[in-house]
mmCIF file of C-alpha atoms and ligand atoms in Angstrom:
data_model
loop_
_atom_site.group_PDB
_atom_site.id
_atom_site.type_symbol
_atom_site.label_atom_id
_atom_site.label_comp_id
_atom_site.label_asym_id
_atom_site.label_seq_id
_atom_site.Cartn_x
_atom_site.Cartn_y
_atom_site.Cartn_z
ATOM 1 C CA MET A 1 34.644 16.920 -10.523
ATOM 2 C CA PHE A 2 31.442 15.111 -11.415
ATOM 3 C CA PHE A 3 31.049 14.127 -7.779
ATOM 4 C CA LEU A 4 31.387 17.740 -6.657
ATOM 5 C CA TYR A 5 28.850 18.860 -9.251
ATOM 6 C CA PHE A 6 26.488 16.125 -8.200
ATOM 7 C CA ARG A 7 26.730 17.107 -4.532
ATOM 8 C CA GLU A 8 25.994 20.744 -5.346
ATOM 9 C CA ASP A 9 23.084 19.709 -7.542
ATOM 10 C CA LEU A 10 21.655 17.613 -4.767
ATOM 11 C CA ARG A 11 22.095 20.425 -2.276
ATOM 12 C CA ILE A 12 20.081 22.802 -4.487
ATOM 13 C CA GLU A 13 17.434 20.179 -4.975
ATOM 14 C CA ALA A 14 17.244 19.580 -1.211
ATOM 15 C CA THR A 15 16.757 23.318 -0.661
ATOM 16 C CA HIS A 16 13.826 23.216 -3.060
ATOM 17 C CA PHE A 17 12.462 20.209 -1.231
ATOM 18 C CA LEU A 18 12.554 22.141 2.077
ATOM 19 C CA GLU A 19 10.896 25.195 0.493
ATOM 20 C CA ASN A 20 8.108 23.176 -1.091
ATOM 21 C CA ALA A 21 7.581 21.152 2.077
ATOM 22 C CA PHE A 22 7.156 24.374 4.049
ATOM 23 C CA LEU A 23 4.703 25.817 1.482
ATOM 24 C CA LEU A 24 2.565 22.677 1.479
ATOM 25 C CA ILE A 25 2.507 22.417 5.272
ATOM 26 C CA VAL A 26 1.509 26.070 5.696
ATOM 27 C CA LYS A 27 -1.184 25.669 3.025
ATOM 28 C CA MET A 28 -2.547 22.607 4.835
ATOM 29 C CA LEU A 29 -2.651 24.405 8.183
ATOM 30 C CA GLU A 30 -4.473 27.347 6.607
ATOM 31 C CA MET A 31 -7.051 25.084 4.996
ATOM 32 C CA GLU A 32 -7.488 23.009 8.130
ATOM 33 C CA VAL A 33 -8.656 25.982 10.214
ATOM 34 C CA GLU A 34 -11.156 26.935 7.506
ATOM 35 C CA ILE A 35 -12.850 23.544 7.572
ATOM 36 C CA GLU A 36 -15.396 22.916 10.285
ATOM 37 C CA GLU A 37 -14.891 19.171 10.649
ATOM 38 C CA ASP A 38 -11.657 17.790 12.063
ATOM 39 C CA THR A 39 -9.270 17.227 9.157
ATOM 40 C CA SER A 40 -6.087 17.321 11.236
ATOM 41 C CA GLU A 41 -5.420 13.663 10.400
ATOM 42 C CA LEU A 42 -4.533 14.820 6.897
ATOM 43 C CA VAL A 43 -1.959 17.253 8.301
ATOM 44 C CA ASP A 44 -0.408 14.437 10.326
ATOM 45 C CA GLU A 45 -0.269 12.193 7.264
ATOM 46 C CA LEU A 46 1.248 14.953 5.123
ATOM 47 C CA LEU A 47 3.957 15.682 7.700
ATOM 48 C CA HIS A 48 4.954 12.044 8.018
ATOM 49 C CA SER A 49 4.975 11.469 4.258
ATOM 50 C CA ILE A 50 7.146 14.549 3.645
ATOM 51 C CA PHE A 51 9.580 13.674 6.453
ATOM 52 C CA PHE A 52 9.877 10.096 5.204
ATOM 53 C CA LEU A 53 10.642 11.178 1.629
ATOM 54 C CA GLY A 54 13.051 13.872 2.847
ATOM 55 C CA ARG A 55 15.005 11.400 4.911
ATOM 56 C CA LEU A 56 14.950 8.790 2.174
ATOM 57 C CA THR A 57 16.268 11.181 -0.458
ATOM 58 C CA TYR A 58 18.687 13.498 1.367
ATOM 59 C CA GLN A 59 20.932 12.018 4.007
ATOM 60 C CA PHE A 60 21.319 15.344 5.824
ATOM 61 C CA PHE A 61 17.558 15.864 6.060
ATOM 62 C CA LEU A 62 15.934 16.633 9.407
ATOM 63 C CA PRO A 63 12.286 17.753 9.749
ATOM 64 C CA GLU A 64 13.432 20.741 11.832
ATOM 65 C CA ARG A 65 15.172 22.193 8.785
ATOM 66 C CA ILE A 66 11.843 22.747 7.039
ATOM 67 C CA PHE A 67 10.809 25.154 9.791
ATOM 68 C CA GLU A 68 13.998 27.188 10.176
ATOM 69 C CA GLY A 69 13.071 30.829 10.620
ATOM 70 C CA SER A 70 9.454 30.075 11.498
ATOM 71 C CA ASP A 71 7.730 29.461 14.815
ATOM 72 C CA LEU A 72 5.646 26.512 13.615
ATOM 73 C CA LEU A 73 7.928 23.748 14.798
ATOM 74 C CA ASP A 74 7.063 23.572 18.508
ATOM 75 C CA ASP A 75 3.314 23.511 17.904
ATOM 76 C CA LEU A 76 3.561 20.872 15.224
ATOM 77 C CA MET A 77 5.850 18.705 17.332
ATOM 78 C CA SER A 78 3.479 18.781 20.254
ATOM 79 C CA ASN A 79 0.354 18.276 18.138
ATOM 80 C CA TYR A 80 1.697 15.638 15.779
ATOM 81 C CA PRO A 81 4.403 13.800 17.749
ATOM 82 C CA ASN A 82 4.073 10.534 15.787
ATOM 83 C CA ALA A 83 4.933 12.162 12.468
ATOM 84 C CA PHE A 84 8.184 13.419 14.016
ATOM 85 C CA GLU A 85 8.990 10.165 15.783
ATOM 86 C CA LEU A 86 8.056 7.543 13.217
ATOM 87 C CA TYR A 87 9.237 8.931 9.890
ATOM 88 C CA MET A 88 12.312 6.706 9.878
ATOM 89 C CA SER A 89 10.547 3.519 10.896
ATOM 90 C CA HIS A 90 7.075 3.668 9.302
ATOM 91 C CA VAL A 91 6.201 3.740 5.622
ATOM 92 C CA PRO A 92 3.682 6.298 4.287
ATOM 93 C CA ARG A 93 0.709 4.806 2.459
ATOM 94 C CA ARG A 94 0.469 7.642 -0.031
ATOM 95 C CA SER A 95 2.463 10.577 -1.334
ATOM 96 C CA PRO A 96 2.251 14.089 0.199
ATOM 97 C CA PHE A 97 0.288 15.869 -2.518
ATOM 98 C CA SER A 98 -2.476 13.308 -2.192
ATOM 99 C CA CYS A 99 -3.116 14.518 1.393
ATOM 100 C CA VAL A 100 -3.192 18.112 0.139
ATOM 101 C CA LEU A 101 -5.681 17.136 -2.566
ATOM 102 C CA ASP A 102 -8.034 15.611 0.016
ATOM 103 C CA MET A 103 -7.907 18.790 2.081
ATOM 104 C CA ILE A 104 -8.661 20.932 -1.001
ATOM 105 C CA VAL A 105 -11.635 18.728 -1.876
ATOM 106 C CA HIS A 106 -12.918 18.977 1.719
ATOM 107 C CA LEU A 107 -12.622 22.738 1.599
ATOM 108 C CA ILE A 108 -14.072 23.398 -1.845
ATOM 109 C CA GLY A 109 -16.549 20.508 -2.148
ATOM 110 C CA GLN A 110 -16.274 17.586 -4.567
ATOM 111 C CA GLU A 111 -18.955 19.014 -6.866
ATOM 112 C CA ASN A 112 -16.893 22.115 -7.712
ATOM 113 C CA VAL A 113 -14.639 20.500 -10.278
ATOM 114 C CA GLU A 114 -13.397 23.678 -11.949
ATOM 115 C CA LEU A 115 -12.630 25.414 -8.637
ATOM 116 C CA ILE A 116 -10.667 22.397 -7.450
ATOM 117 C CA LYS A 117 -8.644 22.336 -10.683
ATOM 118 C CA GLU A 118 -8.019 26.058 -10.318
ATOM 119 C CA GLU A 119 -6.870 25.709 -6.707
ATOM 120 C CA LEU A 120 -4.550 22.844 -7.618
ATOM 121 C CA GLY A 121 -3.142 24.883 -10.507
ATOM 122 C CA GLN A 122 -2.447 27.869 -8.265
ATOM 123 C CA LEU A 123 -0.850 25.789 -5.547
ATOM 124 C CA SER A 124 1.251 23.845 -8.021
ATOM 125 C CA SER A 125 2.552 27.048 -9.623
ATOM 126 C CA THR A 126 3.759 28.372 -6.253
ATOM 127 C CA LEU A 127 5.943 25.302 -5.738
ATOM 128 C CA VAL A 128 9.548 25.490 -6.876
ATOM 129 C CA GLN A 129 10.503 23.183 -9.681
ATOM 130 C CA ASN A 130 14.017 21.797 -9.996
ATOM 131 C CA ASP A 131 14.826 21.379 -13.690
ATOM 132 C CA ASN A 132 12.367 18.755 -14.793
ATOM 133 C CA SER A 133 11.691 17.168 -11.453
ATOM 134 C CA LYS A 134 8.555 18.277 -9.722
ATOM 135 C CA ILE A 135 9.499 18.143 -6.082
ATOM 136 C CA LEU A 136 6.548 17.278 -3.820
ATOM 137 C CA ASN A 137 4.306 18.333 -6.678
ATOM 138 C CA SER A 138 1.843 16.342 -8.761
ATOM 139 C CA THR A 139 1.538 16.860 -12.498
ATOM 140 C CA MET A 140 -1.884 15.327 -13.001
ATOM 141 C CA VAL A 141 -5.269 15.195 -11.361
ATOM 142 C CA CYS A 142 -7.864 12.619 -12.365
ATOM 143 C CA ILE A 143 -11.582 12.843 -11.714
ATOM 144 C CA SER A 144 -13.594 9.636 -11.654
ATOM 145 C CA TRP A 145 -17.321 9.218 -11.271
ATOM 146 C CA ALA A 146 -20.190 6.847 -11.879
ATOM 147 C CA GLU A 147 -23.105 8.964 -10.743
ATOM 148 C CA SER A 148 -23.014 12.492 -9.400
ATOM 149 C CA VAL A 149 -20.219 12.325 -6.798
ATOM 150 C CA ARG A 150 -16.763 13.160 -8.123
ATOM 151 C CA TYR A 151 -13.661 11.372 -6.787
ATOM 152 C CA TYR A 152 -10.228 12.893 -7.198
ATOM 153 C CA GLY A 153 -6.734 11.511 -7.432
ATOM 154 C CA VAL A 154 -3.319 12.976 -8.153
ATOM 155 C CA SER A 155 -0.209 11.463 -9.627
ATOM 156 C CA MET A 156 2.577 10.491 -7.231
ATOM 157 C CA SER A 157 4.445 13.507 -5.873
ATOM 158 C CA THR A 158 7.660 11.546 -5.498
ATOM 159 C CA HIS A 159 10.510 12.748 -7.676
ATOM 160 C CA HIS A 160 13.042 9.974 -7.070
ATOM 161 C CA LYS A 161 12.796 6.317 -7.893
ATOM 162 C CA PRO A 162 13.049 4.684 -4.457
ATOM 163 C CA GLY A 163 10.418 7.059 -3.064
ATOM 164 C CA ARG A 164 8.063 6.312 -5.933
ATOM 165 C CA GLN A 165 8.629 2.553 -5.740
ATOM 166 C CA ILE A 166 8.016 2.556 -1.997
ATOM 167 C CA VAL A 167 4.850 4.626 -2.088
ATOM 168 C CA ILE A 168 3.337 2.705 -5.031
ATOM 169 C CA ALA A 169 4.047 -0.594 -3.259
ATOM 170 C CA ALA A 170 2.651 0.744 0.037
ATOM 171 C CA SER A 171 -0.494 1.993 -1.729
ATOM 172 C CA CYS A 172 -0.964 -1.453 -3.327
ATOM 173 C CA LEU A 173 -0.461 -3.302 -0.044
ATOM 174 C CA ASN A 174 -2.228 -1.032 2.381
ATOM 175 C CA PHE A 175 -4.222 1.783 0.842
ATOM 176 C CA TRP A 176 -5.836 1.356 -2.548
ATOM 177 C CA ASP A 177 -8.994 -0.572 -3.203
ATOM 178 C CA ASP A 178 -8.127 -4.172 -4.095
ATOM 179 C CA CYS A 179 -9.314 -3.852 -7.728
ATOM 180 C CA VAL A 180 -6.833 -1.035 -8.319
ATOM 181 C CA ALA A 181 -4.078 -2.765 -6.339
ATOM 182 C CA ASP A 182 -4.613 -5.965 -8.369
ATOM 183 C CA ALA A 183 -4.286 -4.090 -11.647
ATOM 184 C CA VAL A 184 -1.094 -2.314 -10.546
ATOM 185 C CA MET A 185 0.429 -5.472 -9.035
ATOM 186 C CA THR A 186 0.003 -7.186 -12.396
ATOM 187 C CA TYR A 187 3.122 -5.199 -13.350
ATOM 188 C CA CYS A 188 4.574 -3.664 -10.182
ATOM 189 C CA PRO A 189 7.360 -3.861 -9.027
ATOM 190 C CA GLN A 190 8.602 -4.860 -12.477
ATOM 191 C CA LYS A 191 7.557 -3.062 -15.623
ATOM 192 C CA LYS A 192 6.703 -6.257 -17.454
ATOM 193 C CA LYS A 193 3.387 -8.000 -17.073
ATOM 194 C CA LYS A 194 3.582 -10.959 -14.700
ATOM 195 C CA LYS A 195 3.214 -14.329 -16.372
ATOM 196 C CA TYR A 196 1.337 -15.881 -13.464
ATOM 197 C CA PHE A 197 -1.055 -13.090 -12.514
ATOM 198 C CA ASP A 198 -3.418 -10.857 -14.448
ATOM 199 C CA GLY A 199 -5.311 -8.475 -12.174
ATOM 200 C CA THR A 200 -5.972 -5.868 -14.848
ATOM 201 C CA ILE A 201 -9.558 -4.678 -15.001
ATOM 202 C CA ARG A 202 -12.073 -3.228 -17.427
ATOM 203 C CA LEU A 203 -14.261 -0.498 -16.001
ATOM 204 C CA PRO A 204 -18.069 -0.679 -16.099
ATOM 205 C CA ALA A 205 -19.547 1.443 -18.880
ATOM 206 C CA GLU A 206 -20.962 4.026 -16.475
ATOM 207 C CA VAL A 207 -17.563 4.852 -14.942
ATOM 208 C CA ARG A 208 -15.870 7.964 -16.267
ATOM 209 C CA CYS A 209 -12.273 9.013 -15.796
ATOM 210 C CA GLU A 210 -10.920 12.391 -16.844
ATOM 211 C CA ALA A 211 -7.273 13.324 -16.487
ATOM 212 C CA PHE A 212 -6.114 16.913 -16.388
ATOM 213 C CA ASN A 213 -2.645 18.432 -16.390
ATOM 214 C CA ILE A 214 -2.550 20.627 -13.282
ATOM 215 C CA ARG A 215 0.125 23.063 -14.332
ATOM 216 C CA GLU A 216 -0.683 23.311 -18.034
ATOM 217 C CA ARG A 217 -4.387 23.367 -17.177
ATOM 218 C CA ARG A 218 -5.500 21.114 -19.989
ATOM 219 C CA SER A 219 -7.204 17.741 -20.397
ATOM 220 C CA MET A 220 -4.983 14.785 -21.146
ATOM 221 C CA PRO A 221 -5.687 11.417 -22.730
ATOM 222 C CA PRO A 222 -5.008 8.417 -20.492
ATOM 223 C CA CYS A 223 -1.478 7.070 -20.795
ATOM 224 C CA VAL A 224 -0.544 3.616 -22.040
ATOM 225 C CA SER A 225 -0.096 2.343 -18.456
ATOM 226 C CA CYS A 226 -3.645 3.338 -17.544
ATOM 227 C CA SER A 227 -4.904 1.772 -20.735
ATOM 228 C CA ASP A 228 -3.143 -1.487 -19.773
ATOM 229 C CA LEU A 229 -4.323 -1.381 -16.155
ATOM 230 C CA PHE A 230 -7.912 -0.199 -16.444
ATOM 231 C CA GLY A 231 -8.766 -0.589 -20.120
ATOM 232 C CA LEU A 232 -9.038 3.163 -20.695
ATOM 233 C CA GLN A 233 -9.129 4.135 -24.350
ATOM 234 C CA THR A 234 -6.141 6.174 -25.434
ATOM 235 C CA THR A 235 -4.476 7.618 -28.483
ATOM 236 C CA GLU A 236 -1.051 7.532 -26.799
ATOM 237 C CA THR A 237 1.420 4.945 -27.996
ATOM 238 C CA GLU A 238 4.532 5.485 -25.936
ATOM 239 C CA ASN A 239 4.573 4.224 -22.371
ATOM 240 C CA LYS A 240 6.238 6.831 -20.203
ATOM 241 C CA SER A 241 4.513 6.434 -16.874
ATOM 242 C CA PRO A 242 5.470 3.783 -14.307
ATOM 243 C CA TYR A 243 2.549 1.509 -13.416
ATOM 244 C CA GLY A 244 0.690 2.917 -10.417
ATOM 245 C CA ASN A 245 2.167 6.407 -10.734
ATOM 246 C CA CYS A 246 -0.892 7.968 -12.381
ATOM 247 C CA ALA A 247 -3.719 9.963 -10.828
ATOM 248 C CA GLU A 248 -6.248 7.438 -12.175
ATOM 249 C CA ALA A 249 -5.232 4.827 -9.584
ATOM 250 C CA GLU A 250 -6.187 7.082 -6.704
ATOM 251 C CA SER A 251 -9.438 8.469 -8.105
ATOM 252 C CA LEU A 252 -10.650 5.014 -9.173
ATOM 253 C CA SER A 253 -9.698 3.539 -5.813
ATOM 254 C CA LYS A 254 -11.849 6.149 -4.053
ATOM 255 C CA LEU A 255 -14.718 5.518 -6.462
ATOM 256 C CA PHE A 256 -14.599 1.751 -5.859
ATOM 257 C CA LYS A 257 -14.501 2.225 -2.097
ATOM 258 C CA ASN A 258 -17.522 4.498 -2.082
ATOM 259 C CA GLU A 259 -19.866 3.509 -4.900
ATOM 260 C CA ASN A 260 -21.614 0.339 -5.782
ATOM 261 C CA VAL A 261 -19.880 -0.312 -9.091
ATOM 262 C CA LYS A 262 -17.330 -2.932 -8.201
ATOM 263 C CA GLU A 263 -19.506 -5.929 -9.053
ATOM 264 C CA ARG A 264 -19.608 -4.713 -12.651
ATOM 265 C CA VAL A 265 -15.828 -4.416 -12.960
ATOM 266 C CA GLN A 266 -14.546 -7.021 -15.409
ATOM 267 C CA ARG A 267 -11.585 -9.005 -14.192
ATOM 268 C CA SER A 268 -9.512 -11.269 -16.374
ATOM 269 C CA ASP A 269 -10.856 -14.837 -16.700
ATOM 270 C CA ASN A 270 -7.900 -16.445 -15.001
ATOM 271 C CA TRP A 271 -7.782 -14.209 -11.906
ATOM 272 C CA ASN A 272 -7.577 -16.249 -8.728
ATOM 273 C CA LYS A 273 -6.812 -15.603 -5.085
ATOM 274 C CA GLN A 274 -3.761 -17.805 -4.907
ATOM 275 C CA ASP A 275 -1.967 -15.975 -7.708
ATOM 276 C CA ARG A 276 -3.009 -12.680 -6.200
ATOM 277 C CA THR A 277 -1.361 -13.636 -2.907
ATOM 278 C CA ARG A 278 1.777 -14.562 -4.794
ATOM 279 C CA ALA A 279 1.793 -11.184 -6.579
ATOM 280 C CA GLU A 280 1.283 -9.444 -3.246
ATOM 281 C CA GLN A 281 4.210 -11.348 -1.746
ATOM 282 C CA ASP A 282 6.331 -10.288 -4.705
ATOM 283 C CA VAL A 283 5.485 -6.603 -4.115
ATOM 284 C CA LEU A 284 6.139 -6.993 -0.386
ATOM 285 C CA ARG A 285 9.471 -8.731 -0.926
ATOM 286 C CA HIS A 286 10.592 -6.013 -3.297
ATOM 287 C CA LEU A 287 9.463 -3.280 -0.897
ATOM 288 C CA LYS A 288 11.471 -4.868 1.910
ATOM 289 C CA GLN A 289 14.512 -5.035 -0.334
ATOM 290 C CA VAL A 290 14.253 -1.357 -1.278
ATOM 291 C CA LEU A 291 13.896 -0.413 2.387
ATOM 292 C CA LYS A 292 16.786 -2.640 3.373
ATOM 293 C CA ASN A 293 18.993 -0.922 0.811
ATOM 294 C CA ASN A 294 18.230 2.418 2.384
ATOM 295 C CA GLN A 295 20.520 2.973 5.322
ATOM 296 C CA HIS A 296 18.372 5.780 6.737
ATOM 297 C CA PHE A 297 15.342 3.657 7.246
ATOM 298 C CA GLU A 298 15.215 1.946 10.642
ATOM 299 C CA TRP A 299 13.213 -1.221 10.969
ATOM 300 C CA ASN A 300 13.500 -4.694 12.326
ATOM 301 C CA ASN A 301 13.864 -6.396 8.932
ATOM 302 C CA LYS A 302 10.685 -8.356 9.544
ATOM 303 C CA GLU A 303 7.295 -6.700 9.468
ATOM 304 C CA ILE A 304 6.734 -3.429 7.652
ATOM 305 C CA ASN A 305 4.886 -0.815 9.665
ATOM 306 C CA PHE A 306 2.665 1.482 7.662
ATOM 307 C CA TYR A 307 1.994 4.897 9.103
ATOM 308 C CA ILE A 308 -1.563 5.374 10.364
ATOM 309 C CA PRO A 309 -2.292 9.086 10.821
ATOM 310 C CA HIS A 310 -3.949 10.545 13.901
ATOM 311 C CA ALA A 311 -5.873 13.697 14.588
ATOM 312 C CA ARG A 312 -4.040 16.579 16.248
ATOM 313 C CA LEU A 313 -3.575 16.005 19.979
ATOM 314 C CA ASP A 314 -5.129 19.253 21.133
ATOM 315 C CA SER A 315 -8.240 18.587 19.006
ATOM 316 C CA GLU A 316 -8.773 15.419 21.061
ATOM 317 C CA GLU A 317 -8.400 17.506 24.220
ATOM 318 C CA ASP A 318 -11.012 19.924 22.831
ATOM 319 C CA GLU A 319 -13.416 17.043 22.423
ATOM 320 C CA ASP A 320 -12.858 15.931 26.014
ATOM 321 C CA PHE A 321 -13.362 19.446 27.209
ATOM 322 C CA ASN A 322 -16.638 19.767 25.337
ATOM 323 C CA MET A 323 -17.973 16.628 26.942
HETATM 324 ZN ZN1 ZN B 401 -1.793 6.985 -16.673
#
């Protein structure tokens, strides 16, 4: 009886996943045509990340199912063939909503903080929620800055544990700035602080971080995890968020990659490269194990391939034509 209930529950959840995937993809395509520069890489990355999570979570998932009843499929398959071919063999480096966030920031402009929050709030409220799990949806946005340019991040839009573990590990190994990755790897993949490695950081005084609940449209204090990782002051006492799940990781990573503030980041006194490599190996080993346990993921059991997005194929043809 429980099994039957569980199957039905999962089927409903999968339907919501397909609906939300379709909404996000359509939204991305609409935004992409409005932006003058070529942002099609973000569409490619979104597609792959959604397909990967769909396949990981629901064994009957096929990308085609997202597009049933619409005529988008053929165009997308010919413009973004890699996303359709590599979603079972390549790991996404970030979660889907993060690609959507980047497109929104491109469209609206990083300086328009309130408009970006508003857009995120509207988009988030159109997505279907399944009980308490926010499928392909982020709860939080974080805005980080040192001078005038604002950098944005969202919390992981992965609603099941293996998906979240995989994307956090992939972001640590292949996407985030090393300061952020070090802080997260101090805990990840376990919840406890590693005895041999402390990569937690303290931010320079000029760096600001503001977290905002997208759906409830209100400011939030940093959580205990973010306080542990980045030294953010908080009034929270209960640790509810997995390390690396929060929006702060992404916005700070972008800030560190783009602004000259990293030399003023305080690292722990006993940080060293050797221990960092060991922590990285630990994250990698765990990632491989999680992937190995997932029968839908196809790989050679050796190297992990991370998905590198590409611009839409016909946009490259356009460029050739213009030459
Ligand atoms: Zn947090």
